[in-house]
Coordinates of C-alpha atoms and ligand atoms in Angstrom, one line a residue:
M1 CA -0.1 -0.1 0.0
A2 CA 1.2 3.5 -0.9
E3 CA 2.7 5.2 2.3
E4 CA 0.0 6.9 4.1
K5 CA 1.0 10.0 5.8
N6 CA -0.6 12.8 7.7
E7 CA 0.3 16.2 9.1
L8 CA 1.0 14.7 12.6
M9 CA 3.3 12.0 11.4
E10 CA 5.1 14.4 9.2
K11 CA 5.8 16.6 12.3
I12 CA 7.0 13.9 14.4
E13 CA 9.4 12.6 11.4
S14 CA 10.6 16.1 11.0
L15 CA 11.5 16.5 14.6
C16 CA 13.3 13.3 14.8
K17 CA 15.3 14.4 11.8
R18 CA 15.9 17.9 13.2
R19 CA 17.0 17.0 16.7
G20 CA 18.9 14.0 15.8
F21 CA 16.5 10.9 16.8
V22 CA 16.2 9.2 13.4
F23 CA 17.8 10.0 9.8
P24 CA 17.1 8.7 6.6
S25 CA 19.8 5.9 6.2
S26 CA 22.6 6.5 3.5
E27 CA 21.3 10.0 2.9
I28 CA 24.4 11.5 1.2
Y29 CA 23.9 8.8 -1.5
G30 CA 20.2 9.6 -2.0
G31 CA 19.1 7.4 0.8
M32 CA 17.6 4.0 0.9
A33 CA 14.0 3.7 0.6
N34 CA 12.2 2.9 4.2
T35 CA 15.7 2.5 5.8
W36 CA 16.6 4.6 8.9
D37 CA 19.4 5.1 11.0
Y38 CA 19.2 6.0 14.8
G39 CA 21.0 9.4 15.8
P40 CA 22.4 10.5 19.1
Y41 CA 19.1 10.9 21.0
G42 CA 17.4 8.0 19.2
V43 CA 20.2 5.7 20.0
E44 CA 19.9 6.5 23.9
L45 CA 16.0 6.3 23.7
R46 CA 16.2 2.7 22.1
K47 CA 18.9 1.9 24.6
N48 CA 16.8 3.0 27.4
I49 CA 14.0 0.8 26.1
K50 CA 16.0 -2.3 25.5
D51 CA 17.7 -1.8 29.2
R52 CA 14.3 -1.4 30.7
W53 CA 12.8 -4.4 29.0
W54 CA 15.9 -6.5 29.9
K55 CA 15.8 -5.5 33.6
K56 CA 12.1 -5.9 34.0
F57 CA 11.6 -9.2 32.0
V58 CA 14.9 -11.0 32.5
Q59 CA 17.1 -9.8 35.4
D60 CA 14.4 -9.0 37.8
R61 CA 12.6 -12.4 37.3
E62 CA 13.5 -15.7 38.7
D63 CA 11.7 -17.5 36.1
M64 CA 13.7 -15.9 33.3
V65 CA 17.1 -16.3 31.5
G66 CA 18.6 -14.3 28.7
L67 CA 20.0 -15.4 25.2
D68 CA 21.9 -13.7 22.3
A69 CA 21.7 -16.1 19.5
A70 CA 23.1 -15.8 15.8
L71 CA 21.5 -13.9 13.3
I72 CA 22.3 -16.3 10.7
M73 CA 21.6 -19.8 11.4
N74 CA 21.6 -23.2 9.7
P75 CA 19.2 -23.1 7.2
K76 CA 17.7 -26.4 8.6
V77 CA 16.1 -24.3 11.3
W78 CA 14.0 -22.4 8.7
E79 CA 13.0 -25.7 7.2
A80 CA 11.7 -27.3 10.7
S81 CA 10.1 -24.0 11.8
G82 CA 8.0 -23.9 8.7
H83 CA 9.3 -20.6 7.8
L84 CA 10.6 -21.6 4.5
K85 CA 7.2 -23.0 3.4
E86 CA 4.9 -20.7 5.4
F87 CA 6.4 -17.4 6.0
K88 CA 5.0 -15.8 3.0
D89 CA 2.7 -12.8 2.0
P90 CA 0.4 -12.8 -1.0
L91 CA 1.8 -10.3 -3.6
V92 CA -0.1 -8.6 -6.5
E93 CA 1.2 -6.3 -9.0
C94 CA -0.6 -3.2 -10.6
K95 CA -0.4 -3.9 -14.3
K96 CA -0.6 -0.2 -15.3
C97 CA 2.3 1.2 -13.0
H98 CA 3.9 -2.0 -11.7
I99 CA 3.8 -1.1 -8.0
R100 CA 3.5 -4.2 -5.7
Y101 CA 1.2 -4.6 -2.9
K102 CA 0.4 -7.2 -0.2
A103 CA -2.9 -8.7 -1.7
D104 CA -4.9 -8.4 1.8
E105 CA -3.8 -4.8 2.2
L106 CA -5.3 -3.6 -0.9
N107 CA -8.1 -0.9 -0.6
K108 CA -11.5 -1.1 -2.3
K109 CA -13.2 1.8 -3.8
W110 CA -16.7 1.5 -5.6
N111 CA -16.2 -2.2 -4.9
K112 CA -13.1 -2.6 -7.0
Y113 CA -9.5 -3.0 -5.8
V114 CA -7.6 0.4 -6.7
C115 CA -3.9 1.1 -7.0
E116 CA -3.1 4.0 -4.7
N117 CA -0.3 5.1 -7.0
C118 CA -2.1 5.3 -10.5
G119 CA -5.7 4.5 -9.8
G120 CA -5.5 1.4 -11.8
T121 CA -7.7 -1.5 -11.2
D122 CA -6.0 -4.1 -13.0
F123 CA -3.8 -6.4 -11.1
T124 CA -1.8 -9.6 -11.6
S125 CA -3.1 -12.8 -9.8
S126 CA -1.8 -13.1 -6.4
K127 CA 1.6 -14.9 -5.9
N128 CA 2.9 -16.1 -2.6
F129 CA 6.1 -14.4 -1.8
N130 CA 8.6 -15.7 0.9
L131 CA 9.6 -12.7 3.3
M132 CA 13.1 -14.2 4.3
F133 CA 16.1 -12.6 3.1
K134 CA 18.4 -15.0 1.3
T135 CA 22.2 -14.9 1.2
F136 CA 25.1 -17.1 0.7
V137 CA 27.5 -18.3 3.2
G138 CA 31.3 -18.2 1.7
P139 CA 32.4 -17.5 -1.4
I140 CA 30.6 -19.7 -3.7
E141 CA 26.9 -18.8 -4.7
D142 CA 25.3 -22.1 -4.8
V143 CA 22.2 -23.9 -3.3
D144 CA 24.4 -25.7 -0.8
N145 CA 25.5 -22.4 0.6
I146 CA 22.1 -20.6 0.9
A147 CA 21.4 -19.0 4.3
Y148 CA 18.7 -16.8 5.7
L149 CA 18.6 -13.8 7.7
R150 CA 16.6 -14.7 10.6
P151 CA 13.0 -13.3 10.3
E152 CA 12.5 -13.6 14.1
T153 CA 14.5 -13.9 17.1
A154 CA 12.3 -16.7 18.4
Q155 CA 13.8 -19.7 16.6
G156 CA 17.4 -18.6 18.1
I157 CA 15.7 -19.4 21.4
F158 CA 13.8 -22.6 20.5
V159 CA 17.2 -24.3 19.2
N160 CA 19.0 -23.4 22.3
F161 CA 16.2 -24.8 24.7
K162 CA 18.4 -27.9 25.6
N163 CA 21.5 -25.9 26.2
I164 CA 19.6 -23.7 28.6
I165 CA 18.1 -26.5 30.4
D166 CA 21.4 -28.4 30.6
T167 CA 23.2 -25.4 32.0
T168 CA 20.8 -23.5 34.2
R169 CA 18.8 -26.4 35.4
K170 CA 15.5 -24.3 35.0
K171 CA 12.3 -25.9 35.8
L172 CA 9.1 -25.2 34.1
P173 CA 7.5 -22.8 33.9
F174 CA 10.2 -20.6 32.7
G175 CA 11.1 -18.3 29.9
I176 CA 14.0 -17.2 27.6
G177 CA 14.2 -13.6 26.5
Q178 CA 16.3 -12.2 23.7
I179 CA 16.7 -8.9 22.1
G180 CA 18.1 -8.7 18.5
K181 CA 17.7 -7.7 14.9
A182 CA 15.2 -9.5 12.6
F183 CA 14.9 -9.1 8.7
R184 CA 12.0 -9.2 6.5
N185 CA 11.8 -8.6 2.9
E186 CA 8.4 -6.7 3.4
I187 CA 6.4 -6.0 0.4
T188 CA 5.1 -2.7 1.7
P189 CA 7.4 -1.2 4.2
G190 CA 6.5 2.5 5.2
N191 CA 5.2 4.8 7.6
F192 CA 8.5 6.0 9.0
I193 CA 10.0 3.4 11.3
F194 CA 6.6 1.5 11.5
R195 CA 7.3 -1.1 9.0
T196 CA 11.0 -1.6 7.8
R197 CA 13.0 -4.5 6.2
E198 CA 15.5 -4.6 9.2
F199 CA 14.3 -4.1 12.8
E200 CA 14.6 -5.3 16.3
Q201 CA 12.7 -7.5 18.5
M202 CA 12.4 -8.0 22.2
E203 CA 10.9 -11.7 22.4
I204 CA 10.1 -14.1 25.2
E205 CA 9.3 -17.7 24.8
Y206 CA 7.7 -18.9 28.1
F207 CA 7.7 -22.6 28.3
I208 CA 4.9 -24.2 30.3
P209 CA 3.9 -27.7 31.3
V210 CA 1.7 -29.6 28.7
P211 CA -1.9 -28.2 29.4
K212 CA -4.4 -30.7 30.5
K213 CA -7.3 -28.3 29.9
D214 CA -7.6 -24.8 28.1
K215 CA -7.4 -22.8 31.5
D216 CA -4.0 -24.3 32.1
W217 CA -2.3 -22.3 29.4
E218 CA -4.8 -19.4 29.4
K219 CA -3.8 -18.4 33.0
Y220 CA -0.2 -17.9 31.8
F221 CA -1.5 -16.2 28.7
E222 CA -3.4 -13.8 30.8
G223 CA -0.5 -13.3 33.0
W224 CA 1.8 -12.1 30.1
R225 CA -1.1 -9.9 28.7
R226 CA -1.2 -8.0 31.9
E227 CA 2.5 -7.8 31.9
M228 CA 2.6 -6.3 28.5
I229 CA -0.2 -3.7 29.4
D230 CA 1.9 -2.6 32.3
W231 CA 4.8 -2.2 29.9
M232 CA 2.9 -0.1 27.6
K233 CA 1.7 2.1 30.5
D234 CA 5.4 2.5 31.5
L235 CA 6.4 3.6 28.1
G236 CA 4.0 6.5 28.4
I237 CA 1.1 5.1 26.3
D238 CA -2.6 5.8 27.5
V239 CA -3.6 2.3 27.2
K240 CA -7.3 2.8 27.6
K241 CA -7.3 5.5 24.8
E242 CA -4.5 4.5 22.4
I243 CA -4.4 0.7 22.3
Y244 CA -6.9 -1.7 20.9
E245 CA -6.6 -5.6 21.6
L246 CA -7.4 -7.4 18.6
N247 CA -8.2 -11.1 18.9
V248 CA -6.6 -12.3 15.8
P249 CA -9.2 -14.3 13.8
K250 CA -8.3 -18.0 13.2
E251 CA -7.8 -17.6 9.6
Q252 CA -5.3 -14.9 10.0
L253 CA -3.1 -16.7 12.7
A254 CA 0.3 -17.5 11.9
H255 CA 1.1 -21.0 11.1
Y256 CA 2.4 -21.8 14.5
S257 CA -0.3 -20.1 16.6
K258 CA -3.5 -21.3 18.3
K259 CA -4.3 -17.9 19.6
T260 CA -2.9 -14.5 19.1
I261 CA -3.8 -11.0 20.6
D262 CA -2.4 -8.0 18.5
F263 CA -2.0 -5.0 20.7
E264 CA -2.9 -2.3 18.2
Y265 CA -1.7 1.3 18.8
K266 CA -3.6 4.4 17.3
F267 CA -0.7 5.5 15.4
P268 CA -1.3 9.0 13.4
F269 CA -1.5 7.0 10.2
G270 CA -4.0 4.4 11.6
Q271 CA -4.6 1.7 14.1
K272 CA -1.9 -0.9 13.6
E273 CA -0.1 -3.6 15.5
L274 CA 2.2 -2.5 18.1
Y275 CA 3.2 -5.9 19.7
G276 CA 1.9 -9.5 19.6
L277 CA 1.1 -12.0 22.3
A278 CA 0.9 -15.7 20.9
Y279 CA 0.3 -19.2 22.2
R280 CA 2.5 -21.2 20.1
T281 CA 1.6 -24.5 21.5
D282 CA 4.2 -27.1 21.3
F283 CA 4.5 -26.4 17.6
D284 CA 8.2 -25.1 17.8
L285 CA 9.9 -27.5 20.2
K286 CA 8.1 -30.4 18.4
S287 CA 9.1 -29.1 15.0
H288 CA 12.9 -29.1 16.3
R289 CA 12.4 -32.6 18.3
L290 CA 13.2 -31.1 21.4
D291 CA 11.7 -32.2 24.7
Y292 CA 12.0 -32.0 28.5
S293 CA 12.2 -34.3 31.4
D294 CA 10.6 -33.5 34.6
E295 CA 11.9 -34.5 38.3
N296 CA 10.3 -38.1 37.8
G297 CA 12.0 -38.4 34.5
E298 CA 8.8 -38.1 32.5
K299 CA 9.7 -36.7 29.1
F300 CA 7.2 -34.3 27.3
I301 CA 7.2 -31.4 25.0
P302 CA 6.4 -28.0 26.7
H303 CA 4.2 -25.5 25.4
V304 CA 5.1 -22.0 24.8
I305 CA 3.5 -18.4 25.3
E306 CA 5.3 -15.8 23.4
P307 CA 5.0 -12.1 24.2
S308 CA 6.8 -10.4 21.2
L309 CA 7.7 -6.8 21.2
G310 CA 9.2 -4.6 18.4
V311 CA 11.8 -2.0 19.3
D312 CA 11.3 0.3 16.7
R313 CA 7.5 0.3 17.2
S314 CA 8.1 0.9 20.9
V315 CA 10.1 4.0 20.0
L316 CA 7.4 5.1 17.4
A317 CA 4.6 4.8 19.9
A318 CA 6.5 6.3 22.6
L319 CA 7.2 9.4 20.5
C320 CA 3.6 9.6 19.3
S321 CA 2.2 9.5 22.8
A322 CA 4.7 12.1 24.2
Y323 CA 4.5 14.5 21.4
K324 CA 2.5 17.6 22.4
E325 CA 1.9 21.0 21.0
E326 CA 1.2 23.6 23.7
K327 CA 0.4 27.2 24.0
T328 CA 2.8 29.0 26.1
P329 CA 2.1 32.2 28.3
P330 CA 3.3 35.4 26.6
Q331 CA 6.5 36.9 27.9
P332 CA 7.3 39.0 29.8
S333 CA 3.6 39.5 30.7
P334 CA 2.2 36.1 31.2
S335 CA -1.2 37.2 31.8
K336 CA -1.7 39.1 28.7
G337 CA -2.9 37.5 25.3
E338 CA -1.5 34.3 23.9
G339 CA 2.0 33.1 23.7
A340 CA 3.8 31.0 21.3
T341 CA 3.3 27.4 20.6
R342 CA 6.0 25.1 22.0
V343 CA 6.7 21.5 20.9
V344 CA 7.4 19.2 23.8
L345 CA 8.0 15.6 24.0
K346 CA 6.5 14.4 27.5
L347 CA 8.4 11.4 27.8
P348 CA 8.6 9.4 31.0
N349 CA 11.7 10.4 32.9
W350 CA 13.3 6.9 32.6
L351 CA 12.8 7.0 28.8
A352 CA 14.3 10.5 28.0
P353 CA 17.5 10.5 26.3
V354 CA 18.8 13.4 28.3
K355 CA 17.8 13.7 32.1
V356 CA 19.2 17.1 32.8
A357 CA 20.6 19.7 30.7
V358 CA 23.0 22.3 32.4
F359 CA 23.3 25.9 31.1
P360 CA 25.4 28.8 32.0
L361 CA 23.2 31.8 31.6
L362 CA 25.8 33.7 29.1
K363 CA 28.6 31.8 27.5
N364 CA 31.0 34.7 27.6
K365 CA 31.3 34.8 31.3
P366 CA 34.0 32.5 32.4
E367 CA 32.9 32.4 36.1
L368 CA 29.4 31.2 35.1
V369 CA 30.7 28.6 32.6
K370 CA 33.1 27.4 35.1
K371 CA 30.5 26.8 37.8
A372 CA 28.0 25.3 35.1
K373 CA 30.6 22.7 34.1
E374 CA 31.3 21.8 37.7
I375 CA 27.7 21.1 38.2
F376 CA 27.5 19.1 34.7
D377 CA 30.4 17.2 35.6
N378 CA 29.0 16.2 38.9
L379 CA 25.7 15.3 37.7
K380 CA 26.7 13.5 34.7
T381 CA 28.2 10.6 36.8
N382 CA 24.8 9.5 37.8
Y383 CA 22.5 10.9 34.9
A384 CA 22.6 11.4 31.1
C385 CA 23.5 15.2 31.0
E386 CA 23.9 17.7 28.3
F387 CA 25.9 20.9 28.7
D388 CA 24.5 23.5 26.4
D389 CA 25.7 27.2 26.0
N390 CA 24.3 27.9 22.6
G391 CA 21.9 30.8 21.8
N392 CA 20.0 32.3 24.6
V393 CA 18.1 30.3 27.3
G394 CA 14.9 30.6 25.6
K395 CA 16.3 28.7 22.7
R396 CA 18.0 26.1 24.9
Y397 CA 14.7 25.5 26.7
R398 CA 12.8 25.0 23.2
R399 CA 15.6 22.4 22.1
Q400 CA 15.4 20.5 25.4
D401 CA 11.6 20.3 25.2
E402 CA 11.7 18.8 21.8
I403 CA 14.2 16.2 22.9
G404 CA 12.1 15.5 26.0
T405 CA 14.8 16.6 28.8
P406 CA 12.8 16.7 32.2
Y407 CA 14.8 19.1 33.8
C408 CA 17.1 22.3 32.9
V409 CA 19.5 23.9 35.4
T410 CA 20.6 27.5 34.5
V411 CA 23.6 29.2 36.5
D412 CA 23.2 32.9 36.6
F413 CA 24.9 35.6 38.5
D414 CA 22.8 34.9 41.6
S415 CA 24.3 31.4 41.6
L416 CA 27.7 33.1 42.2
E417 CA 26.5 34.9 45.3
N418 CA 24.1 32.3 46.6
D419 CA 25.3 29.1 45.5
D420 CA 22.0 28.1 43.9
V421 CA 20.6 27.5 40.4
T422 CA 17.3 27.6 38.7
V423 CA 15.9 24.3 38.0
R424 CA 13.3 24.5 35.2
D425 CA 10.6 21.6 34.9
R426 CA 9.7 20.6 31.3
D427 CA 6.1 19.7 31.9
S428 CA 4.9 22.4 34.3
M429 CA 7.6 25.0 32.9
K430 CA 7.7 25.9 36.6
Q431 CA 11.1 27.2 37.9
V432 CA 12.6 27.0 41.5
R433 CA 15.8 27.8 43.2
V434 CA 17.8 24.8 44.5
K435 CA 20.9 25.0 46.4
I436 CA 24.0 23.5 44.4
K437 CA 24.8 21.0 47.1
E438 CA 21.3 19.8 47.2
L439 CA 21.0 19.4 43.3
E440 CA 21.9 15.7 43.7
D441 CA 19.1 14.8 46.4
Y442 CA 16.6 16.9 44.3
F443 CA 17.3 14.9 41.3
R444 CA 17.4 11.5 43.0
D445 CA 13.8 12.0 44.3
K446 CA 12.7 12.9 40.8
L447 CA 14.7 10.7 38.4
D448 CA 15.7 7.5 40.1
Ligands
LIG501 N1 8.0 -14.2 17.0 C1 6.8 -13.7 16.4 C2 6.9 -12.7 15.7 O1 7.9 -12.3 15.0 P1 5.2 -10.8 14.6 O2 4.0 -10.5 14.8 O3 5.6 -11.1 13.2 O4 5.5 -12.1 15.3 C3 6.6 -9.4 16.5 O5 6.4 -9.8 15.0 C4 6.6 -8.0 16.4 O6 7.7 -7.6 15.7 C5 5.5 -7.0 16.0 O7 4.5 -6.9 16.9 C6 6.3 -5.6 15.9 O8 6.4 -5.0 16.9 C7 7.8 -6.2 15.3 N2 7.8 -6.1 13.8 C8 7.3 -7.1 12.9 N3 7.6 -6.9 11.6 C9 8.2 -5.7 11.8 C10 8.8 -4.9 10.7 N4 8.7 -5.1 9.4 N5 9.2 -3.6 11.1 C11 9.2 -3.2 12.3 N6 8.7 -4.0 13.3 C12 8.2 -5.2 13.0

């Protein structure tokens, strides 16, 4: 489908580029369609998401361990997992302009499918197209050397199931978490970082005993559903307003799934899948001929609940939920008339790429710069900080608001007399004076 855009999405995309969150990839060579690079603030935001996920779902839980498997695995993995045969999208081509579409995403107008590019209504019949990227391992490009870039991180977990049981002695129920890149040769990438051919996943395969009845797996499924809702709230998403839980209809389930919930987020370009939660039954371990022995030596194949989260979609949803345009009170008379509009990213503190920005009021006053540098050096040992002496303070506030920095500290002439600074809060824009020696405690209360 042609890339749908709207004004809000364009504003967010433009902010990302202007402020160094996301750049079009290979831009100096004309770019590479639907491929993006994460800039200095984007990489911090992504890292905050991945670190938080890892801590919450791997390190803080006794029933979880982590893994980092290879991206290119033995191609037999993809044969056994069913991806070679089943991981396909139906592809059609407009006969007039030759644009390709996923057949199930074509839009109908007046009861006819219509090409969004040229308005044509004549399409080729649908062909199945495997989404895995193919490559060759070693110098010889023949069938014996074909390999695939992994289309999901999940299979790296399944094929290591025995290694993990043998080395950690984990007992059911337990899970394995992994964060890593996945690749899909998507027919219709687009909508900024929403659907790309290279993306990153945070996946958990949670192994449970063989269910004797439906309730046995449903209780684990429900537990993970709640965990995912908590995670989305933590990201700053208003779950009640912005998330729709789609119970994926049977005919649209992936080949391995008995039940899937898609958590759909109301993106500016439409309501689309943010994360998925699937009951994969014993499909994968059975396909890889892996089993488990309990304390009595009884062998069986565990079942699996899979919460699967995209890092890039987490970034996009967090940015969309945080993006605000607000009228500010006019200066210097806040009670008179209307002020300017400010753009602000109201990110949760843990997610903000910079926690505290430190400014000297004037960059050409060495005593202010020296004091501000001392404060910056001190705070940066605990928090991601930024020192900024460019332009006037108003401009610096605007820049930090757009990056989503929760606090700005300004060193002015009073600071030299009274050993205090102005701390400005991003959301309320209120300013308070705080003694320099109390700054660490002040931020510890707010940022830790
Ligand atoms: N292991 C299960 C699995 O891969 P999926 O629904 O195909 O399930 C899981 O993908 C998540 O990965 C999605 O909910 C989404 O967050 C992310 N994802 C999938 N394809 C993507 C793409 N082309 N671009 C960005 N993120 C993607």
